[in-house]
PDB file of C-alpha atoms in Angstrom:
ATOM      1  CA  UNK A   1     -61.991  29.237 -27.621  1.00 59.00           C
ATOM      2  CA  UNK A   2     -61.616  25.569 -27.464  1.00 61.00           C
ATOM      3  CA  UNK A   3     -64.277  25.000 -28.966  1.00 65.00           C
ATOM      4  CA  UNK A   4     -63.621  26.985 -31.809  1.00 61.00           C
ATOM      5  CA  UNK A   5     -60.282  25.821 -31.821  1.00 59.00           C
ATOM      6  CA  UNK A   6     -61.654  21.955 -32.819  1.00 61.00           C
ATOM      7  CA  UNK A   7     -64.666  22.918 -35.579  1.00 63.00           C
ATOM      8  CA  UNK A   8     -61.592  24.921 -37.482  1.00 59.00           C
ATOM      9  CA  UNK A   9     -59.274  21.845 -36.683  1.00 56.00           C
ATOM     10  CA  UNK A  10     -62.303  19.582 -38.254  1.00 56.00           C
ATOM     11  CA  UNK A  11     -62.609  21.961 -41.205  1.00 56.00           C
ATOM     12  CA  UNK A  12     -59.427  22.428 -42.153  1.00 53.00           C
ATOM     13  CA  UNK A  13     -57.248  20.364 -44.697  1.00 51.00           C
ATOM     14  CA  UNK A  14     -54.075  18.982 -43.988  1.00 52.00           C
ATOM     15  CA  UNK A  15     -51.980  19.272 -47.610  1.00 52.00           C
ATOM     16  CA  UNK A  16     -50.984  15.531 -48.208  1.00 54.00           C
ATOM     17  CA  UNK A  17     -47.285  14.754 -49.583  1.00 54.00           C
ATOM     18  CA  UNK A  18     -47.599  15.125 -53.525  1.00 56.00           C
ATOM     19  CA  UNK A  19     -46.986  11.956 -55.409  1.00 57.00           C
ATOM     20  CA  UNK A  20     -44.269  13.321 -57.146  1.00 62.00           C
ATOM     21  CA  UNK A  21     -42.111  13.937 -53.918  1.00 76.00           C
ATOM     22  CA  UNK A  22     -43.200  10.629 -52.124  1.00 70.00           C
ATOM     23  CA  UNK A  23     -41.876   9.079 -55.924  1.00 77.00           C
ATOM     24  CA  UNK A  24     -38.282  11.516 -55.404  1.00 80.00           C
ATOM     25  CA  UNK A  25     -37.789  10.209 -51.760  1.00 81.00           C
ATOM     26  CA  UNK A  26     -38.843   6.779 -53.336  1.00 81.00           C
ATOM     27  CA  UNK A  27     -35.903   7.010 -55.668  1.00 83.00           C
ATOM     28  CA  UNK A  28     -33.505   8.501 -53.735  1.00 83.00           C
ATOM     29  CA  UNK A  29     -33.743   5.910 -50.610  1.00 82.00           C
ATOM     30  CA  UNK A  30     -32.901   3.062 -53.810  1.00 81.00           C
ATOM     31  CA  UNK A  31     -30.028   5.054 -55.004  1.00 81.00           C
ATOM     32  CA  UNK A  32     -28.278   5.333 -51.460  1.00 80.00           C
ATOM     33  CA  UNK A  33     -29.081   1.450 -50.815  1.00 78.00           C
ATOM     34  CA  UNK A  34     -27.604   0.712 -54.462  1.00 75.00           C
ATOM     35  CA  UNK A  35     -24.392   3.267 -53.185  1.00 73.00           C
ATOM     36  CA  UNK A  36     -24.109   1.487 -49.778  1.00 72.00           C
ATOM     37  CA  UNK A  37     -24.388  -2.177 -51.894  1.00 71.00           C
ATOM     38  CA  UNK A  38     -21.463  -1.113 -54.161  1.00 68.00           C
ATOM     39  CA  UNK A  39     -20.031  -0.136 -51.365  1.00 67.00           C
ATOM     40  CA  UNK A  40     -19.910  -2.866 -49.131  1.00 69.00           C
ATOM     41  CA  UNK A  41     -19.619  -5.332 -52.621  1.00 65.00           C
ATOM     42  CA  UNK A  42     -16.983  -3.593 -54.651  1.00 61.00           C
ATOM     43  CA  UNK A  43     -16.780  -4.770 -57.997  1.00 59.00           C
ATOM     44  CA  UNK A  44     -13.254  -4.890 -59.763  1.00 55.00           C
ATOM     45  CA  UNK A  45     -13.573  -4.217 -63.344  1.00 56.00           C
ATOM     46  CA  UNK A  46     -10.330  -4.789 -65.725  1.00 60.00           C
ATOM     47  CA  UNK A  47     -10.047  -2.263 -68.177  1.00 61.00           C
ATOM     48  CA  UNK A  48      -9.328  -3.591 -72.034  1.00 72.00           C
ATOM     49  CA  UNK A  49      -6.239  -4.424 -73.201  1.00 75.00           C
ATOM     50  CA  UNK A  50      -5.434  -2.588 -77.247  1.00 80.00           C
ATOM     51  CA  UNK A  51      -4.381  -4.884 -79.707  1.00 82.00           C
ATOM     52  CA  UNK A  52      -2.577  -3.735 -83.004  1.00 84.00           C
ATOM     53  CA  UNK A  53      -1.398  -6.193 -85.934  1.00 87.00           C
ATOM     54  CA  UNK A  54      -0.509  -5.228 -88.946  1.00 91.00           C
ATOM     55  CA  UNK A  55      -0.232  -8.630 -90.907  1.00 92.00           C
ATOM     56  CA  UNK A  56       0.826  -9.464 -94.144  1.00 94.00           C
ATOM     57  CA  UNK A  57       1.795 -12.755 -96.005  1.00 94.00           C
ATOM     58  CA  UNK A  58       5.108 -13.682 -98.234  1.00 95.00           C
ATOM     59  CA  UNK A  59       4.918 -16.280-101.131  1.00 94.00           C
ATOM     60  CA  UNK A  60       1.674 -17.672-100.130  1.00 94.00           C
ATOM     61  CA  UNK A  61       1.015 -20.950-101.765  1.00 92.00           C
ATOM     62  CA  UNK A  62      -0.692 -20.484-105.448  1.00 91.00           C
ATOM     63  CA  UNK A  63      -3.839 -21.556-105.133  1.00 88.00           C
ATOM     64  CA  UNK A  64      -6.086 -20.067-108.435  1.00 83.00           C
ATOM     65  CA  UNK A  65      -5.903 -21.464-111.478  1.00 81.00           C
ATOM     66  CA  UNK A  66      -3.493 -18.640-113.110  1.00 83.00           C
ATOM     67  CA  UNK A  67      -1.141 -18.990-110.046  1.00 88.00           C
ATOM     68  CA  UNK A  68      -2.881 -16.222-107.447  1.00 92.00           C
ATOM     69  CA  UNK A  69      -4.212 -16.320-104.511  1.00 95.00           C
ATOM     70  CA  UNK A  70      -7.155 -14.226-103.389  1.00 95.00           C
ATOM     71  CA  UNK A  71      -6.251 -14.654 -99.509  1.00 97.00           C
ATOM     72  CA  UNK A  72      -8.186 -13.891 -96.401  1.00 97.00           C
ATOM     73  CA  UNK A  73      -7.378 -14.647 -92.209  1.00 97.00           C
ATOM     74  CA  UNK A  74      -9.873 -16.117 -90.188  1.00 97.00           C
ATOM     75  CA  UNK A  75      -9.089 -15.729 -85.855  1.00 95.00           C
ATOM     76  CA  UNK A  76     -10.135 -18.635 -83.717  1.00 95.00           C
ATOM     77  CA  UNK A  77     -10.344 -18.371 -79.945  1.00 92.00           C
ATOM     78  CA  UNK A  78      -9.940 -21.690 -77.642  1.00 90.00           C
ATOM     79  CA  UNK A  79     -13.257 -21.875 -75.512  1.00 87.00           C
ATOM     80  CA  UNK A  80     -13.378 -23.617 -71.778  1.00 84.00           C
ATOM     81  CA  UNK A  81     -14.661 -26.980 -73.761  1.00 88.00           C
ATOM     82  CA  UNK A  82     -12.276 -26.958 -76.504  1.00 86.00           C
ATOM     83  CA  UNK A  83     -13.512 -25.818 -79.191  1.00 92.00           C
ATOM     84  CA  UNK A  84     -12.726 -22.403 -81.314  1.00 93.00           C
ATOM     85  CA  UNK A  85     -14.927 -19.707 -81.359  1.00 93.00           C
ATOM     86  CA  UNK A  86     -14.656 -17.252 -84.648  1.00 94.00           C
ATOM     87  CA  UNK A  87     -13.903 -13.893 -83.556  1.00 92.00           C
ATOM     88  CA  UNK A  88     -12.308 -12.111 -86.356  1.00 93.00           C
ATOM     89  CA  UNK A  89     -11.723 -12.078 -90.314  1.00 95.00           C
ATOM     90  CA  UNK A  90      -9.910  -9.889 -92.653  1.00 96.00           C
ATOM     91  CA  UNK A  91     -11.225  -8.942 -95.481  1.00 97.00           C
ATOM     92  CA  UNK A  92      -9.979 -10.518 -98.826  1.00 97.00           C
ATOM     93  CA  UNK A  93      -6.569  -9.741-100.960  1.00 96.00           C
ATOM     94  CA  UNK A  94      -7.134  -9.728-104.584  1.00 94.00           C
ATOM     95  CA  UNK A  95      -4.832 -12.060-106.838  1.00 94.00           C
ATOM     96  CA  UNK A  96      -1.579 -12.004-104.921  1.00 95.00           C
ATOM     97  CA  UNK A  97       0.991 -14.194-102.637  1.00 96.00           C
ATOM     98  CA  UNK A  98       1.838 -11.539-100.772  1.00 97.00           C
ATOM     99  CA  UNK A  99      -0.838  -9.836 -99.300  1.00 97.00           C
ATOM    100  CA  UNK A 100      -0.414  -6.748 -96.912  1.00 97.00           C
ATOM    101  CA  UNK A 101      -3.998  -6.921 -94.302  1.00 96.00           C
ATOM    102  CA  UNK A 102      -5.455  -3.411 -93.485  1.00 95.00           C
ATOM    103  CA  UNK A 103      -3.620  -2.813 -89.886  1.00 93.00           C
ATOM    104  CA  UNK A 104      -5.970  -4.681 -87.018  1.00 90.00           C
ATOM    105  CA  UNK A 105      -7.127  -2.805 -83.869  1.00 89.00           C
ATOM    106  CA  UNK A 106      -9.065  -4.942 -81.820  1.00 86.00           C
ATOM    107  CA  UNK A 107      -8.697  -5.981 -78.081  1.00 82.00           C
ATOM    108  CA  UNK A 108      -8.892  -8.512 -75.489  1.00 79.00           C
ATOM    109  CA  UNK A 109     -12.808  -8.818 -74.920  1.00 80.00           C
ATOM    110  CA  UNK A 110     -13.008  -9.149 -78.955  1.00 82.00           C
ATOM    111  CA  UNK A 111     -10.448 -12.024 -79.164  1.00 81.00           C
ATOM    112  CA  UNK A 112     -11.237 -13.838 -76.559  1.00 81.00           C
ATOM    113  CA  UNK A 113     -13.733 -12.530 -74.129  1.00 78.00           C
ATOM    114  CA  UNK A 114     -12.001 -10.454 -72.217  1.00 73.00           C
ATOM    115  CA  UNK A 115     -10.722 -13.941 -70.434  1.00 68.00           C
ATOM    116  CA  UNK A 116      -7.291 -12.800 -68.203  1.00 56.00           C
ATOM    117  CA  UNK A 117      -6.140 -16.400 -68.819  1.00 65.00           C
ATOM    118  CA  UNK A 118      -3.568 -17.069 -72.373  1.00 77.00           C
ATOM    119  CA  UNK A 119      -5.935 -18.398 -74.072  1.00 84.00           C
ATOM    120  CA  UNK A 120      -4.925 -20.433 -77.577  1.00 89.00           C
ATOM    121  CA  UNK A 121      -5.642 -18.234 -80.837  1.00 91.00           C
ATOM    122  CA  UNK A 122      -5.536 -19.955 -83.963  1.00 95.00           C
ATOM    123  CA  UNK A 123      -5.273 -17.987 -87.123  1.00 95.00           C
ATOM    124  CA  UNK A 124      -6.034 -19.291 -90.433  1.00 97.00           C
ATOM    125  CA  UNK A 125      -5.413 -18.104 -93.930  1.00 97.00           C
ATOM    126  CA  UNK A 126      -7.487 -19.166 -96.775  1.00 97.00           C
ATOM    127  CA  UNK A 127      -8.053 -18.684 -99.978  1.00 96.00           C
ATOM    128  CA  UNK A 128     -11.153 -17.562-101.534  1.00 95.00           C
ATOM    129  CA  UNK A 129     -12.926 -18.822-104.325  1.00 91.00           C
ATOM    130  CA  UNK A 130     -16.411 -18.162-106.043  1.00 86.00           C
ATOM    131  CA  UNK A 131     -17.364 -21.022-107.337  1.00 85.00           C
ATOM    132  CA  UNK A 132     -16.382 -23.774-104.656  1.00 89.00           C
ATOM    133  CA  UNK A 133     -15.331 -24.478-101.022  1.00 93.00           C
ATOM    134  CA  UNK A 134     -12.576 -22.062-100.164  1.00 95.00           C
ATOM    135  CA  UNK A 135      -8.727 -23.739 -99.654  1.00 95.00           C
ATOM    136  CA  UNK A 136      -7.055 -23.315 -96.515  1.00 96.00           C
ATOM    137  CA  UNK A 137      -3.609 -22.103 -97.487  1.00 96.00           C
ATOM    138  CA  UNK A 138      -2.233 -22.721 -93.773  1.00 95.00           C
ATOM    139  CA  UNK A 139      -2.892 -22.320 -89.903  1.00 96.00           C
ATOM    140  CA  UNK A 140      -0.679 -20.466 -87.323  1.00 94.00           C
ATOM    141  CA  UNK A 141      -1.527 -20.610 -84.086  1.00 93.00           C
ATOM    142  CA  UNK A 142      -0.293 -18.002 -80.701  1.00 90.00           C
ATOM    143  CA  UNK A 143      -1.884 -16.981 -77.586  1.00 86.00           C
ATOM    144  CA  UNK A 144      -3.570 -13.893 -76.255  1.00 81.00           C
ATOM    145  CA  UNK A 145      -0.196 -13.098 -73.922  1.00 80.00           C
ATOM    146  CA  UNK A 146       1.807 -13.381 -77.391  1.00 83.00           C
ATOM    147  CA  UNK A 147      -0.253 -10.906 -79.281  1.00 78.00           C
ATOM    148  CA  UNK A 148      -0.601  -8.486 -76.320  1.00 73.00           C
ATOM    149  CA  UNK A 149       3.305  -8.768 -75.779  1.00 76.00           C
ATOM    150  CA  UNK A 150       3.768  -8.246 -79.508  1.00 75.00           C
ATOM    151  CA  UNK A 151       1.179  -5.094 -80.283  1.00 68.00           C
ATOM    152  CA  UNK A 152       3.009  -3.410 -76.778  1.00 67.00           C
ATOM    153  CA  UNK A 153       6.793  -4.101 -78.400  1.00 64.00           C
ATOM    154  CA  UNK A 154       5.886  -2.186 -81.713  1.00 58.00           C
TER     155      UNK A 154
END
């Protein structure tokens, strides 16, 4: 009986793990480490902060030659060196000094990176022209705690 009991033991086949299920166990050991990591390393993520202007201009400066403007605003964020970043621009006004801008929704990451610091915006208005350099009609300039307090008072 022994015997017999080893040639059939010789003979037989053992059924190896598929691939696919050594691949599953594969994955799932990674996604509990990558759980545990989280875990054990939490990481704090700020959600975005809405911004809504509605801007508009009164008695701009003329500018054209038949005493229009065809005004547009260009944002500027302050960057850790000092410079200004572009981040936003309005889309152009048609022959007027006091332009009404489509209303704004934008938010923090957009302005300025998503940076929790007041960071310096400076917002320019210009005036566009076809056939040379635009004019800058004037600058304004605020911070990201301004425009957050402002778009949460209105």
């Amino acid at each position: 009986l022994k015997e017999r009991l080893e040639e059939a033991a010789s003979h037989a086949v053992i059924p190896k793990e598929s691939t696919a299920s050594w691949e599953t166990k594969q994955r799932r050991k990674a996604e509990l480490r990558l759980r545990r990591e989280a875990l054990e390393h939490p990481v704090h993520v700020r959600a975005k902060v809405r911004i809504h202007m509605k801007l508009s201009g009164k008695r701009l400066r003329k500018m054209d030659r038949f005493g229009l403007s065809d005004p547009y605003l260009v944002f500027y964020c302050s960057e850790e060196d000092g410079t200004m970043r572009e981040v936003l621009r309005t889309e152009v006004i048609n022959k007027t000094l006091d332009p009404e801008w489509a209303p704004i929704w934008t938010d923090d990451y957009t302005l300025c990176g998503g940076d929790q610091t007041n960071k310096r915006i400076r917002i320019e208005c210009w005036d566009q022209d076809e056939m040379v350099s635009d004019d800058l009609i004037g600058i304004v300039t605020t911070s990201t705690n301004d425009l957050v307090r402002l778009s949460k008072s209105h």
